PDB file of C-alpha atoms and ligand atoms in Angstrom:
ATOM      1  CA  MET A 246    -243.868 194.581 146.456  1.00 68.00           C
ATOM      2  CA  SER A 247    -241.722 192.046 148.399  1.00 79.00           C
ATOM      3  CA  LEU A 248    -238.390 190.752 148.010  1.00 92.00           C
ATOM      4  CA  GLU A 249    -239.756 187.292 146.926  1.00 89.00           C
ATOM      5  CA  GLN A 250    -241.537 188.942 144.065  1.00 86.00           C
ATOM      6  CA  LEU A 251    -238.282 190.918 143.031  1.00 92.00           C
ATOM      7  CA  LEU A 252    -236.305 187.649 143.382  1.00 95.00           C
ATOM      8  CA  THR A 253    -238.423 185.844 140.819  1.00 92.00           C
ATOM      9  CA  SER A 254    -236.700 188.039 138.105  1.00 92.00           C
ATOM     10  CA  ILE A 255    -233.151 187.926 139.410  1.00 96.00           C
ATOM     11  CA  PRO A 256    -230.790 184.890 138.716  1.00 95.00           C
ATOM     12  CA  GLN A 257    -230.048 183.016 141.895  1.00 95.00           C
ATOM     13  CA  GLY A 258    -226.557 183.624 143.230  1.00 95.00           C
ATOM     14  CA  SER A 259    -226.009 186.710 141.085  1.00 96.00           C
ATOM     15  CA  PRO A 260    -224.739 189.992 142.483  1.00 96.00           C
ATOM     16  CA  ASP A 261    -227.906 191.536 141.857  1.00 96.00           C
ATOM     17  CA  GLU A 262    -229.511 189.035 144.234  1.00 97.00           C
ATOM     18  CA  ALA A 263    -227.277 189.884 146.829  1.00 97.00           C
ATOM     19  CA  LEU A 264    -228.039 193.652 146.381  1.00 97.00           C
ATOM     20  CA  ALA A 265    -231.691 192.857 146.314  1.00 97.00           C
ATOM     21  CA  ARG A 266    -231.554 191.141 149.657  1.00 97.00           C
ATOM     22  CA  GLN A 267    -230.001 194.163 151.383  1.00 97.00           C
ATOM     23  CA  VAL A 268    -233.073 196.434 150.406  1.00 97.00           C
ATOM     24  CA  ASN A 269    -235.520 197.631 153.100  1.00 97.00           C
ATOM     25  CA  PHE A 270    -238.916 197.250 151.521  1.00 96.00           C
ATOM     26  CA  GLU A 271    -240.233 199.556 154.310  1.00 96.00           C
ATOM     27  CA  GLN A 272    -238.198 202.424 153.230  1.00 96.00           C
ATOM     28  CA  LEU A 273    -238.415 202.474 149.518  1.00 97.00           C
ATOM     29  CA  PRO A 274    -238.310 205.866 147.672  1.00 98.00           C
ATOM     30  CA  ALA A 275    -241.827 206.669 146.629  1.00 98.00           C
ATOM     31  CA  HIS A 276    -240.595 208.543 143.496  1.00 98.00           C
ATOM     32  CA  VAL A 277    -237.447 207.996 141.721  1.00 98.00           C
ATOM     33  CA  ALA A 278    -236.485 210.383 138.844  1.00 98.00           C
ATOM     34  CA  ILE A 279    -233.670 209.662 136.571  1.00 99.00           C
ATOM     35  CA  ILE A 280    -231.627 212.092 134.229  1.00 98.00           C
ATOM     36  CA  MET A 281    -230.324 209.525 131.570  1.00 98.00           C
ATOM     37  CA  ASP A 282    -227.152 211.008 130.349  1.00 98.00           C
ATOM     38  CA  GLY A 283    -224.160 209.703 128.547  1.00 98.00           C
ATOM     39  CA  ASN A 284    -225.495 208.182 125.508  1.00 98.00           C
ATOM     40  CA  GLY A 285    -223.440 210.117 123.038  1.00 98.00           C
ATOM     41  CA  ARG A 286    -220.245 209.140 125.186  1.00 98.00           C
ATOM     42  CA  TRP A 287    -221.239 205.502 125.262  1.00 98.00           C
ATOM     43  CA  ALA A 288    -221.291 205.626 121.391  1.00 98.00           C
ATOM     44  CA  ALA A 289    -218.138 207.694 120.964  1.00 98.00           C
ATOM     45  CA  GLN A 290    -216.144 205.067 122.977  1.00 98.00           C
ATOM     46  CA  ARG A 291    -217.277 202.350 120.478  1.00 98.00           C
ATOM     47  CA  HIS A 292    -216.710 204.695 117.476  1.00 98.00           C
ATOM     48  CA  LEU A 293    -220.449 204.686 116.704  1.00 98.00           C
ATOM     49  CA  PRO A 294    -222.793 207.531 115.494  1.00 97.00           C
ATOM     50  CA  ARG A 295    -224.483 209.175 118.685  1.00 96.00           C
ATOM     51  CA  VAL A 296    -227.818 207.753 117.712  1.00 97.00           C
ATOM     52  CA  GLU A 297    -226.500 204.198 118.569  1.00 98.00           C
ATOM     53  CA  GLY A 298    -226.012 205.380 122.119  1.00 98.00           C
ATOM     54  CA  HIS A 299    -229.903 206.291 122.238  1.00 98.00           C
ATOM     55  CA  ARG A 300    -230.765 203.077 120.769  1.00 98.00           C
ATOM     56  CA  ALA A 301    -228.570 201.149 123.278  1.00 98.00           C
ATOM     57  CA  GLY A 302    -230.259 203.292 126.063  1.00 98.00           C
ATOM     58  CA  ILE A 303    -233.747 201.682 125.479  1.00 98.00           C
ATOM     59  CA  ASP A 304    -232.458 198.482 126.874  1.00 98.00           C
ATOM     60  CA  SER A 305    -231.637 200.403 130.063  1.00 98.00           C
ATOM     61  CA  VAL A 306    -235.208 201.986 129.980  1.00 98.00           C
ATOM     62  CA  ARG A 307    -236.579 198.500 129.638  1.00 97.00           C
ATOM     63  CA  ASP A 308    -234.714 197.241 132.617  1.00 97.00           C
ATOM     64  CA  VAL A 309    -235.172 200.115 135.106  1.00 98.00           C
ATOM     65  CA  VAL A 310    -239.049 200.386 134.369  1.00 98.00           C
ATOM     66  CA  GLU A 311    -239.423 196.595 135.114  1.00 96.00           C
ATOM     67  CA  THR A 312    -237.061 196.629 138.173  1.00 97.00           C
ATOM     68  CA  SER A 313    -238.687 199.777 139.543  1.00 97.00           C
ATOM     69  CA  ALA A 314    -242.180 198.163 139.299  1.00 97.00           C
ATOM     70  CA  ARG A 315    -241.087 194.938 140.824  1.00 96.00           C
ATOM     71  CA  LEU A 316    -239.305 196.624 143.516  1.00 96.00           C
ATOM     72  CA  GLY A 317    -242.634 198.741 144.463  1.00 96.00           C
ATOM     73  CA  ILE A 318    -241.625 202.120 143.570  1.00 98.00           C
ATOM     74  CA  ASP A 319    -244.779 204.208 143.212  1.00 98.00           C
ATOM     75  CA  VAL A 320    -243.587 206.829 140.626  1.00 98.00           C
ATOM     76  CA  LEU A 321    -240.610 206.484 138.146  1.00 98.00           C
ATOM     77  CA  THR A 322    -239.905 209.578 136.050  1.00 99.00           C
ATOM     78  CA  LEU A 323    -237.364 209.299 133.219  1.00 98.00           C
ATOM     79  CA  TYR A 324    -236.140 212.469 131.632  1.00 98.00           C
ATOM     80  CA  ALA A 325    -236.129 211.506 127.792  1.00 98.00           C
ATOM     81  CA  PHE A 326    -236.118 214.793 125.981  1.00 98.00           C
ATOM     82  CA  SER A 327    -235.646 218.374 127.182  1.00 98.00           C
ATOM     83  CA  ILE A 328    -236.964 221.622 125.566  1.00 98.00           C
ATOM     84  CA  GLU A 329    -233.165 222.276 125.188  1.00 97.00           C
ATOM     85  CA  ASN A 330    -232.754 219.186 123.140  1.00 97.00           C
ATOM     86  CA  TRP A 331    -234.314 220.680 120.087  1.00 98.00           C
ATOM     87  CA  LYS A 332    -230.846 222.224 119.719  1.00 97.00           C
ATOM     88  CA  ARG A 333    -229.487 218.933 118.517  1.00 97.00           C
ATOM     89  CA  PRO A 334    -229.083 218.088 114.888  1.00 96.00           C
ATOM     90  CA  PRO A 335    -232.461 217.381 113.356  1.00 97.00           C
ATOM     91  CA  ALA A 336    -231.338 213.766 112.387  1.00 96.00           C
ATOM     92  CA  GLU A 337    -230.715 212.951 116.020  1.00 97.00           C
ATOM     93  CA  VAL A 338    -233.949 214.598 117.116  1.00 98.00           C
ATOM     94  CA  ASN A 339    -235.868 212.683 114.615  1.00 97.00           C
ATOM     95  CA  THR A 340    -234.117 209.362 115.838  1.00 97.00           C
ATOM     96  CA  LEU A 341    -235.134 209.838 119.300  1.00 97.00           C
ATOM     97  CA  MET A 342    -238.601 210.539 118.282  1.00 98.00           C
ATOM     98  CA  LEU A 343    -238.606 207.310 116.305  1.00 98.00           C
ATOM     99  CA  LEU A 344    -237.116 205.332 119.378  1.00 97.00           C
ATOM    100  CA  LEU A 345    -239.655 206.736 121.473  1.00 97.00           C
ATOM    101  CA  LYS A 346    -242.586 205.709 119.153  1.00 98.00           C
ATOM    102  CA  ARG A 347    -241.097 202.301 118.637  1.00 97.00           C
ATOM    103  CA  TYR A 348    -240.450 201.855 122.291  1.00 97.00           C
ATOM    104  CA  ILE A 349    -244.233 202.515 123.211  1.00 97.00           C
ATOM    105  CA  ARG A 350    -245.232 200.310 120.409  1.00 97.00           C
ATOM    106  CA  LEU A 351    -243.018 197.396 121.585  1.00 97.00           C
ATOM    107  CA  GLU A 352    -243.273 197.837 125.261  1.00 97.00           C
ATOM    108  CA  LEU A 353    -246.886 198.944 125.717  1.00 98.00           C
ATOM    109  CA  ASP A 354    -248.152 195.120 126.330  1.00 97.00           C
ATOM    110  CA  ALA A 355    -245.286 194.603 128.789  1.00 97.00           C
ATOM    111  CA  ILE A 356    -245.885 198.002 130.559  1.00 98.00           C
ATOM    112  CA  HIS A 357    -249.727 197.239 130.665  1.00 98.00           C
ATOM    113  CA  GLY A 358    -249.082 193.569 131.685  1.00 97.00           C
ATOM    114  CA  ASN A 359    -247.156 194.968 134.895  1.00 96.00           C
ATOM    115  CA  ASN A 360    -249.991 197.106 135.731  1.00 97.00           C
ATOM    116  CA  ILE A 361    -247.951 200.136 135.060  1.00 98.00           C
ATOM    117  CA  LYS A 362    -249.743 203.527 134.286  1.00 98.00           C
ATOM    118  CA  PHE A 363    -247.937 205.579 131.593  1.00 98.00           C
ATOM    119  CA  ARG A 364    -248.000 209.349 131.468  1.00 98.00           C
ATOM    120  CA  VAL A 365    -245.948 212.257 129.853  1.00 98.00           C
ATOM    121  CA  ILE A 366    -245.006 215.210 131.537  1.00 98.00           C
ATOM    122  CA  GLY A 367    -243.652 218.411 129.320  1.00 98.00           C
ATOM    123  CA  ARG A 368    -245.154 220.387 126.540  1.00 98.00           C
ATOM    124  CA  SER A 369    -246.295 217.358 124.565  1.00 97.00           C
ATOM    125  CA  GLU A 370    -248.721 219.421 122.747  1.00 97.00           C
ATOM    126  CA  GLU A 371    -245.608 220.680 120.671  1.00 98.00           C
ATOM    127  CA  LEU A 372    -244.493 217.355 119.670  1.00 98.00           C
ATOM    128  CA  ALA A 373    -245.310 216.098 116.191  1.00 98.00           C
ATOM    129  CA  PRO A 374    -248.798 214.871 115.564  1.00 98.00           C
ATOM    130  CA  ASP A 375    -247.539 211.100 114.996  1.00 97.00           C
ATOM    131  CA  VAL A 376    -245.588 211.097 118.276  1.00 98.00           C
ATOM    132  CA  GLN A 377    -248.525 212.773 120.157  1.00 98.00           C
ATOM    133  CA  ASP A 378    -250.829 209.839 118.838  1.00 98.00           C
ATOM    134  CA  GLU A 379    -248.434 207.204 119.818  1.00 97.00           C
ATOM    135  CA  LEU A 380    -248.242 208.637 123.194  1.00 98.00           C
ATOM    136  CA  GLU A 381    -251.919 209.015 123.456  1.00 98.00           C
ATOM    137  CA  VAL A 382    -252.291 205.087 122.751  1.00 98.00           C
ATOM    138  CA  GLY A 383    -249.934 204.504 125.565  1.00 98.00           C
ATOM    139  CA  ILE A 384    -251.654 206.788 128.127  1.00 98.00           C
ATOM    140  CA  ARG A 385    -255.164 205.686 127.212  1.00 98.00           C
ATOM    141  CA  HIS A 386    -254.225 201.952 127.148  1.00 98.00           C
ATOM    142  CA  THR A 387    -252.794 202.013 130.680  1.00 98.00           C
ATOM    143  CA  ALA A 388    -255.122 204.734 132.168  1.00 98.00           C
ATOM    144  CA  GLU A 389    -256.834 202.387 134.515  1.00 98.00           C
ATOM    145  CA  ASN A 390    -253.786 200.688 135.801  1.00 98.00           C
ATOM    146  CA  THR A 391    -253.146 200.771 139.493  1.00 98.00           C
ATOM    147  CA  GLY A 392    -249.485 200.006 139.641  1.00 97.00           C
ATOM    148  CA  MET A 393    -246.487 202.011 139.251  1.00 98.00           C
ATOM    149  CA  LEU A 394    -246.836 205.490 137.591  1.00 98.00           C
ATOM    150  CA  PHE A 395    -244.331 205.886 134.920  1.00 98.00           C
ATOM    151  CA  ASN A 396    -243.851 209.465 133.788  1.00 98.00           C
ATOM    152  CA  ILE A 397    -241.684 210.167 130.553  1.00 98.00           C
ATOM    153  CA  ALA A 398    -240.513 213.837 130.535  1.00 98.00           C
ATOM    154  CA  LEU A 399    -240.759 214.964 126.917  1.00 98.00           C
ATOM    155  CA  ASN A 400    -240.306 218.411 125.579  1.00 98.00           C
ATOM    156  CA  TYR A 401    -239.814 219.100 129.287  1.00 98.00           C
ATOM    157  CA  GLY A 402    -238.239 222.018 131.107  1.00 98.00           C
ATOM    158  CA  GLY A 403    -238.412 222.665 134.780  1.00 98.00           C
ATOM    159  CA  ARG A 404    -238.572 226.491 134.436  1.00 98.00           C
ATOM    160  CA  ALA A 405    -241.208 225.941 131.531  1.00 98.00           C
ATOM    161  CA  GLU A 406    -243.340 223.843 133.865  1.00 98.00           C
ATOM    162  CA  ILE A 407    -243.192 226.456 136.487  1.00 98.00           C
ATOM    163  CA  VAL A 408    -244.104 229.216 134.031  1.00 98.00           C
ATOM    164  CA  ASP A 409    -247.007 226.877 132.851  1.00 98.00           C
ATOM    165  CA  ALA A 410    -248.211 226.391 136.342  1.00 98.00           C
ATOM    166  CA  ALA A 411    -248.189 230.313 136.920  1.00 97.00           C
ATOM    167  CA  ARG A 412    -250.106 230.791 133.700  1.00 97.00           C
ATOM    168  CA  ARG A 413    -252.676 228.209 135.007  1.00 97.00           C
ATOM    169  CA  ALA A 414    -252.869 229.989 138.389  1.00 97.00           C
ATOM    170  CA  ILE A 415    -253.572 233.255 136.671  1.00 96.00           C
ATOM    171  CA  ALA A 416    -256.007 231.719 134.161  1.00 97.00           C
ATOM    172  CA  SER A 417    -258.021 230.102 137.154  1.00 95.00           C
ATOM    173  CA  GLY A 418    -258.517 233.584 138.664  1.00 95.00           C
ATOM    174  CA  ILE A 419    -257.071 232.308 142.043  1.00 94.00           C
ATOM    175  CA  ALA A 420    -256.490 235.174 144.524  1.00 95.00           C
ATOM    176  CA  PRO A 421    -252.780 235.839 145.050  1.00 94.00           C
ATOM    177  CA  GLU A 422    -253.128 235.439 148.822  1.00 95.00           C
ATOM    178  CA  ALA A 423    -254.789 232.089 148.347  1.00 95.00           C
ATOM    179  CA  LEU A 424    -251.797 230.649 146.415  1.00 97.00           C
ATOM    180  CA  ASP A 425    -249.447 228.646 148.547  1.00 97.00           C
ATOM    181  CA  GLU A 426    -246.921 225.954 148.043  1.00 97.00           C
ATOM    182  CA  ARG A 427    -249.384 223.098 148.153  1.00 96.00           C
ATOM    183  CA  ARG A 428    -251.788 224.797 145.669  1.00 97.00           C
ATOM    184  CA  PHE A 429    -248.941 225.620 143.319  1.00 97.00           C
ATOM    185  CA  SER A 430    -247.786 221.918 143.547  1.00 98.00           C
ATOM    186  CA  ASP A 431    -251.224 221.069 142.309  1.00 97.00           C
ATOM    187  CA  LEU A 432    -250.766 223.164 139.007  1.00 98.00           C
ATOM    188  CA  LEU A 433    -247.622 221.304 138.053  1.00 98.00           C
ATOM    189  CA  TYR A 434    -247.368 218.491 135.508  1.00 98.00           C
ATOM    190  CA  THR A 435    -246.831 216.133 138.539  1.00 98.00           C
ATOM    191  CA  ALA A 436    -249.989 217.271 140.421  1.00 98.00           C
ATOM    192  CA  GLY A 437    -251.038 214.777 143.018  1.00 98.00           C
ATOM    193  CA  GLN A 438    -247.740 212.810 142.718  1.00 98.00           C
ATOM    194  CA  PRO A 439    -245.100 212.699 145.562  1.00 98.00           C
ATOM    195  CA  ASP A 440    -242.029 214.712 144.933  1.00 98.00           C
ATOM    196  CA  PRO A 441    -238.822 212.695 144.025  1.00 98.00           C
ATOM    197  CA  ASP A 442    -237.172 211.142 147.050  1.00 98.00           C
ATOM    198  CA  LEU A 443    -234.366 210.060 144.880  1.00 98.00           C
ATOM    199  CA  LEU A 444    -232.882 211.755 141.804  1.00 98.00           C
ATOM    200  CA  ILE A 445    -230.247 209.760 139.791  1.00 98.00           C
ATOM    201  CA  ARG A 446    -228.095 211.100 137.258  1.00 98.00           C
ATOM    202  CA  THR A 447    -225.868 208.820 135.111  1.00 98.00           C
ATOM    203  CA  SER A 448    -222.375 209.723 133.454  1.00 98.00           C
ATOM    204  CA  GLY A 449    -220.968 211.585 136.438  1.00 98.00           C
ATOM    205  CA  GLU A 450    -222.220 215.073 135.663  1.00 96.00           C
ATOM    206  CA  MET A 451    -223.140 217.063 138.608  1.00 97.00           C
ATOM    207  CA  ARG A 452    -225.939 219.096 137.066  1.00 96.00           C
ATOM    208  CA  VAL A 453    -229.856 218.963 137.488  1.00 98.00           C
ATOM    209  CA  SER A 454    -230.262 220.346 133.923  1.00 97.00           C
ATOM    210  CA  ASN A 455    -233.580 222.020 134.328  1.00 98.00           C
ATOM    211  CA  PHE A 456    -235.411 218.841 135.679  1.00 98.00           C
ATOM    212  CA  LEU A 457    -238.068 219.120 138.026  1.00 98.00           C
ATOM    213  CA  LEU A 458    -236.747 222.027 139.717  1.00 98.00           C
ATOM    214  CA  TRP A 459    -239.679 222.603 141.870  1.00 98.00           C
ATOM    215  CA  GLN A 460    -240.175 218.882 142.835  1.00 98.00           C
ATOM    216  CA  ILE A 461    -236.508 218.126 143.784  1.00 98.00           C
ATOM    217  CA  ALA A 462    -236.202 220.627 146.448  1.00 97.00           C
ATOM    218  CA  TYR A 463    -235.409 217.844 149.113  1.00 97.00           C
ATOM    219  CA  SER A 464    -234.565 215.003 146.929  1.00 98.00           C
ATOM    220  CA  GLU A 465    -231.521 212.823 147.642  1.00 98.00           C
ATOM    221  CA  ILE A 466    -229.176 213.070 144.551  1.00 98.00           C
ATOM    222  CA  TRP A 467    -227.225 210.021 143.595  1.00 98.00           C
ATOM    223  CA  VAL A 468    -224.787 210.332 140.672  1.00 98.00           C
ATOM    224  CA  THR A 469    -222.984 207.369 138.918  1.00 98.00           C
ATOM    225  CA  GLU A 470    -220.249 207.339 136.525  1.00 98.00           C
ATOM    226  CA  ARG A 471    -222.162 204.685 134.690  1.00 98.00           C
ATOM    227  CA  LEU A 472    -223.124 205.806 131.213  1.00 98.00           C
ATOM    228  CA  TRP A 473    -227.037 205.339 130.671  1.00 98.00           C
ATOM    229  CA  PRO A 474    -226.797 202.494 128.133  1.00 98.00           C
ATOM    230  CA  ASP A 475    -224.797 200.503 130.693  1.00 98.00           C
ATOM    231  CA  PHE A 476    -227.122 201.399 133.550  1.00 98.00           C
ATOM    232  CA  ARG A 477    -229.067 198.276 134.790  1.00 98.00           C
ATOM    233  CA  ARG A 478    -230.807 196.757 137.603  1.00 97.00           C
ATOM    234  CA  ARG A 479    -227.746 196.514 139.791  1.00 98.00           C
ATOM    235  CA  ASP A 480    -227.135 200.189 139.417  1.00 98.00           C
ATOM    236  CA  LEU A 481    -230.689 201.023 140.295  1.00 98.00           C
ATOM    237  CA  LEU A 482    -230.451 198.742 143.449  1.00 98.00           C
ATOM    238  CA  GLU A 483    -227.206 200.329 144.412  1.00 98.00           C
ATOM    239  CA  ALA A 484    -228.812 203.744 144.205  1.00 98.00           C
ATOM    240  CA  VAL A 485    -231.779 202.535 146.429  1.00 98.00           C
ATOM    241  CA  LEU A 486    -229.486 201.151 148.996  1.00 98.00           C
ATOM    242  CA  ALA A 487    -227.303 204.465 149.093  1.00 98.00           C
ATOM    243  CA  TYR A 488    -230.641 206.356 149.433  1.00 98.00           C
ATOM    244  CA  GLN A 489    -231.616 204.105 152.486  1.00 97.00           C
ATOM    245  CA  LYS A 490    -228.436 205.170 154.161  1.00 96.00           C
ATOM    246  CA  ARG A 491    -229.029 208.815 153.768  1.00 95.00           C
ATOM    247  CA  ASP A 492    -229.907 210.952 156.788  1.00 88.00           C
ATOM    248  CA  ARG A 493    -233.105 213.098 155.528  1.00 82.00           C
ATOM    249  CA  ARG A 494    -233.741 216.061 157.568  1.00 81.00           C
ATOM    250  CA  TYR A 495    -235.716 218.472 155.244  1.00 81.00           C
ATOM    251  CA  GLY A 496    -234.110 221.412 156.857  1.00 82.00           C
ATOM    252  CA  GLY A 497    -234.445 220.375 160.334  1.00 84.00           C
ATOM    253  CA  ILE A 498    -232.442 218.288 162.705  1.00 80.00           C
ATOM    254  CA  LYS A 499    -232.815 214.569 163.685  1.00 71.00           C
ATOM    255  CA  PRO A 500    -234.870 214.062 166.826  1.00 64.00           C
ATOM    256  CA  SER A 501    -232.103 211.994 168.331  1.00 64.00           C
ATOM    257  CA  ARG A 502    -229.602 215.030 168.125  1.00 61.00           C
ATOM    258  CA  VAL A 503    -232.034 217.413 169.984  1.00 58.00           C
ATOM    259  CA  VAL A 504    -230.303 217.904 173.362  1.00 58.00           C
ATOM    260  CA  ALA A 505    -232.976 217.642 176.052  1.00 51.00           C
ATOM    261  CA  GLY A 506    -233.863 221.214 177.605  1.00 48.00           C
ATOM    262  CA  ALA A 507    -231.725 222.912 174.910  1.00 48.00           C
ATOM    263  CA  LYS A 508    -233.351 225.958 173.322  1.00 46.00           C
TER     264      LYS A 508
HETATM  265  C1  FPP B 605    -228.508 211.971 127.205  1.00 69.64           C
HETATM  266  O1  FPP B 605    -227.371 211.639 126.479  1.00 69.64           O
HETATM  267  C2  FPP B 605    -229.800 211.310 126.674  1.00 69.64           C
HETATM  268  C3  FPP B 605    -230.809 211.913 125.957  1.00 69.64           C
HETATM  269  C4  FPP B 605    -230.902 213.158 125.527  1.00 69.64           C
HETATM  270  C5  FPP B 605    -231.947 211.114 125.496  1.00 69.64           C
HETATM  271  C6  FPP B 605    -232.469 210.005 126.320  1.00 69.64           C
HETATM  272  C7  FPP B 605    -233.262 208.951 125.508  1.00 69.64           C
HETATM  273  C8  FPP B 605    -233.199 207.695 125.496  1.00 69.64           C
HETATM  274  C9  FPP B 605    -232.533 206.728 126.376  1.00 69.64           C
HETATM  275  C10 FPP B 605    -233.994 206.987 124.541  1.00 69.64           C
HETATM  276  C11 FPP B 605    -235.537 207.287 124.420  1.00 69.64           C
HETATM  277  C12 FPP B 605    -236.253 207.194 125.778  1.00 69.64           C
HETATM  278  C13 FPP B 605    -237.307 206.469 126.036  1.00 69.64           C
HETATM  279  C14 FPP B 605    -237.918 206.790 127.359  1.00 69.64           C
HETATM  280  C15 FPP B 605    -237.896 205.452 125.206  1.00 69.64           C
HETATM  281  P1  FPP B 605    -226.510 212.353 125.631  1.00 69.64           P
HETATM  282  O2  FPP B 605    -226.850 212.188 124.189  1.00 69.64           O
HETATM  283  O3  FPP B 605    -226.634 213.838 126.192  1.00 69.64           O
HETATM  284  O4  FPP B 605    -225.098 211.892 125.943  1.00 69.64           O
HETATM  285  P2  FPP B 605    -223.589 212.710 126.058  1.00 69.64           P
HETATM  286  O5  FPP B 605    -223.750 213.681 127.069  1.00 69.64           O
HETATM  287  O6  FPP B 605    -222.732 211.515 126.347  1.00 69.64           O
HETATM  288  O7  FPP B 605    -223.599 213.349 124.621  1.00 69.64           O
END
């Protein structure tokens, strides 16, 4: 993508335009993963039921999906429902599932129109049949798209994903000595996808919450105090700009810091 394409959706003279103009399109994160947090607090601040925070969070999802696609991000992964989230009151879980189904129904045309490929990561086979059906419609409808890959993590746990990969390895009969990090990556839900370069978490919490545990080994983490329902394009642009200022070393040192002749 290009700045020009991104600017077609941003009001001229707005703070978002100023941010967009600072982005280096040669150095975009290939994969952005987001822990959407703070919906309950957003609702509590307004004396509303928790589910109203989730409902408002859908607008942020729409904004972030569209902005990411326009920016030229290759993969966007949103953490929508963890395995641990089943511990929440049944009414909240039901509303989350309803919102998810409604989101797919209402947004599928826009997602498809933006050439986005929709995927689910997690133990989706354990979700209710009506939810699985709706997800399947989204996946099938966008399967041939060639633009941004949009993963929704549902009934997802990072440890469960690693266990599932280990089970697959055993079931495939692979010899222990043939298993290495690359092959193991190919057994994860995200097989074939780049690891997240940038992990964003909203609402100020400093936790990874069992999200993409294997894949975030070298991700840059950016935490904002913004609660998820307030998260918008400007926040995503700020996160990308912060990412572009980071010095990524992957455990090594920057070539410029290697003193000539030093051991
Ligand atoms: C965390 O906030 C948020 C969630 C557990 C659910 C996120 C879901 C949505 C935004 C809606 C559905 C998603 C899609 C992709 C359509 P919290 O409830 O833990 O907030 P709190 O920490 O303030 O209580």
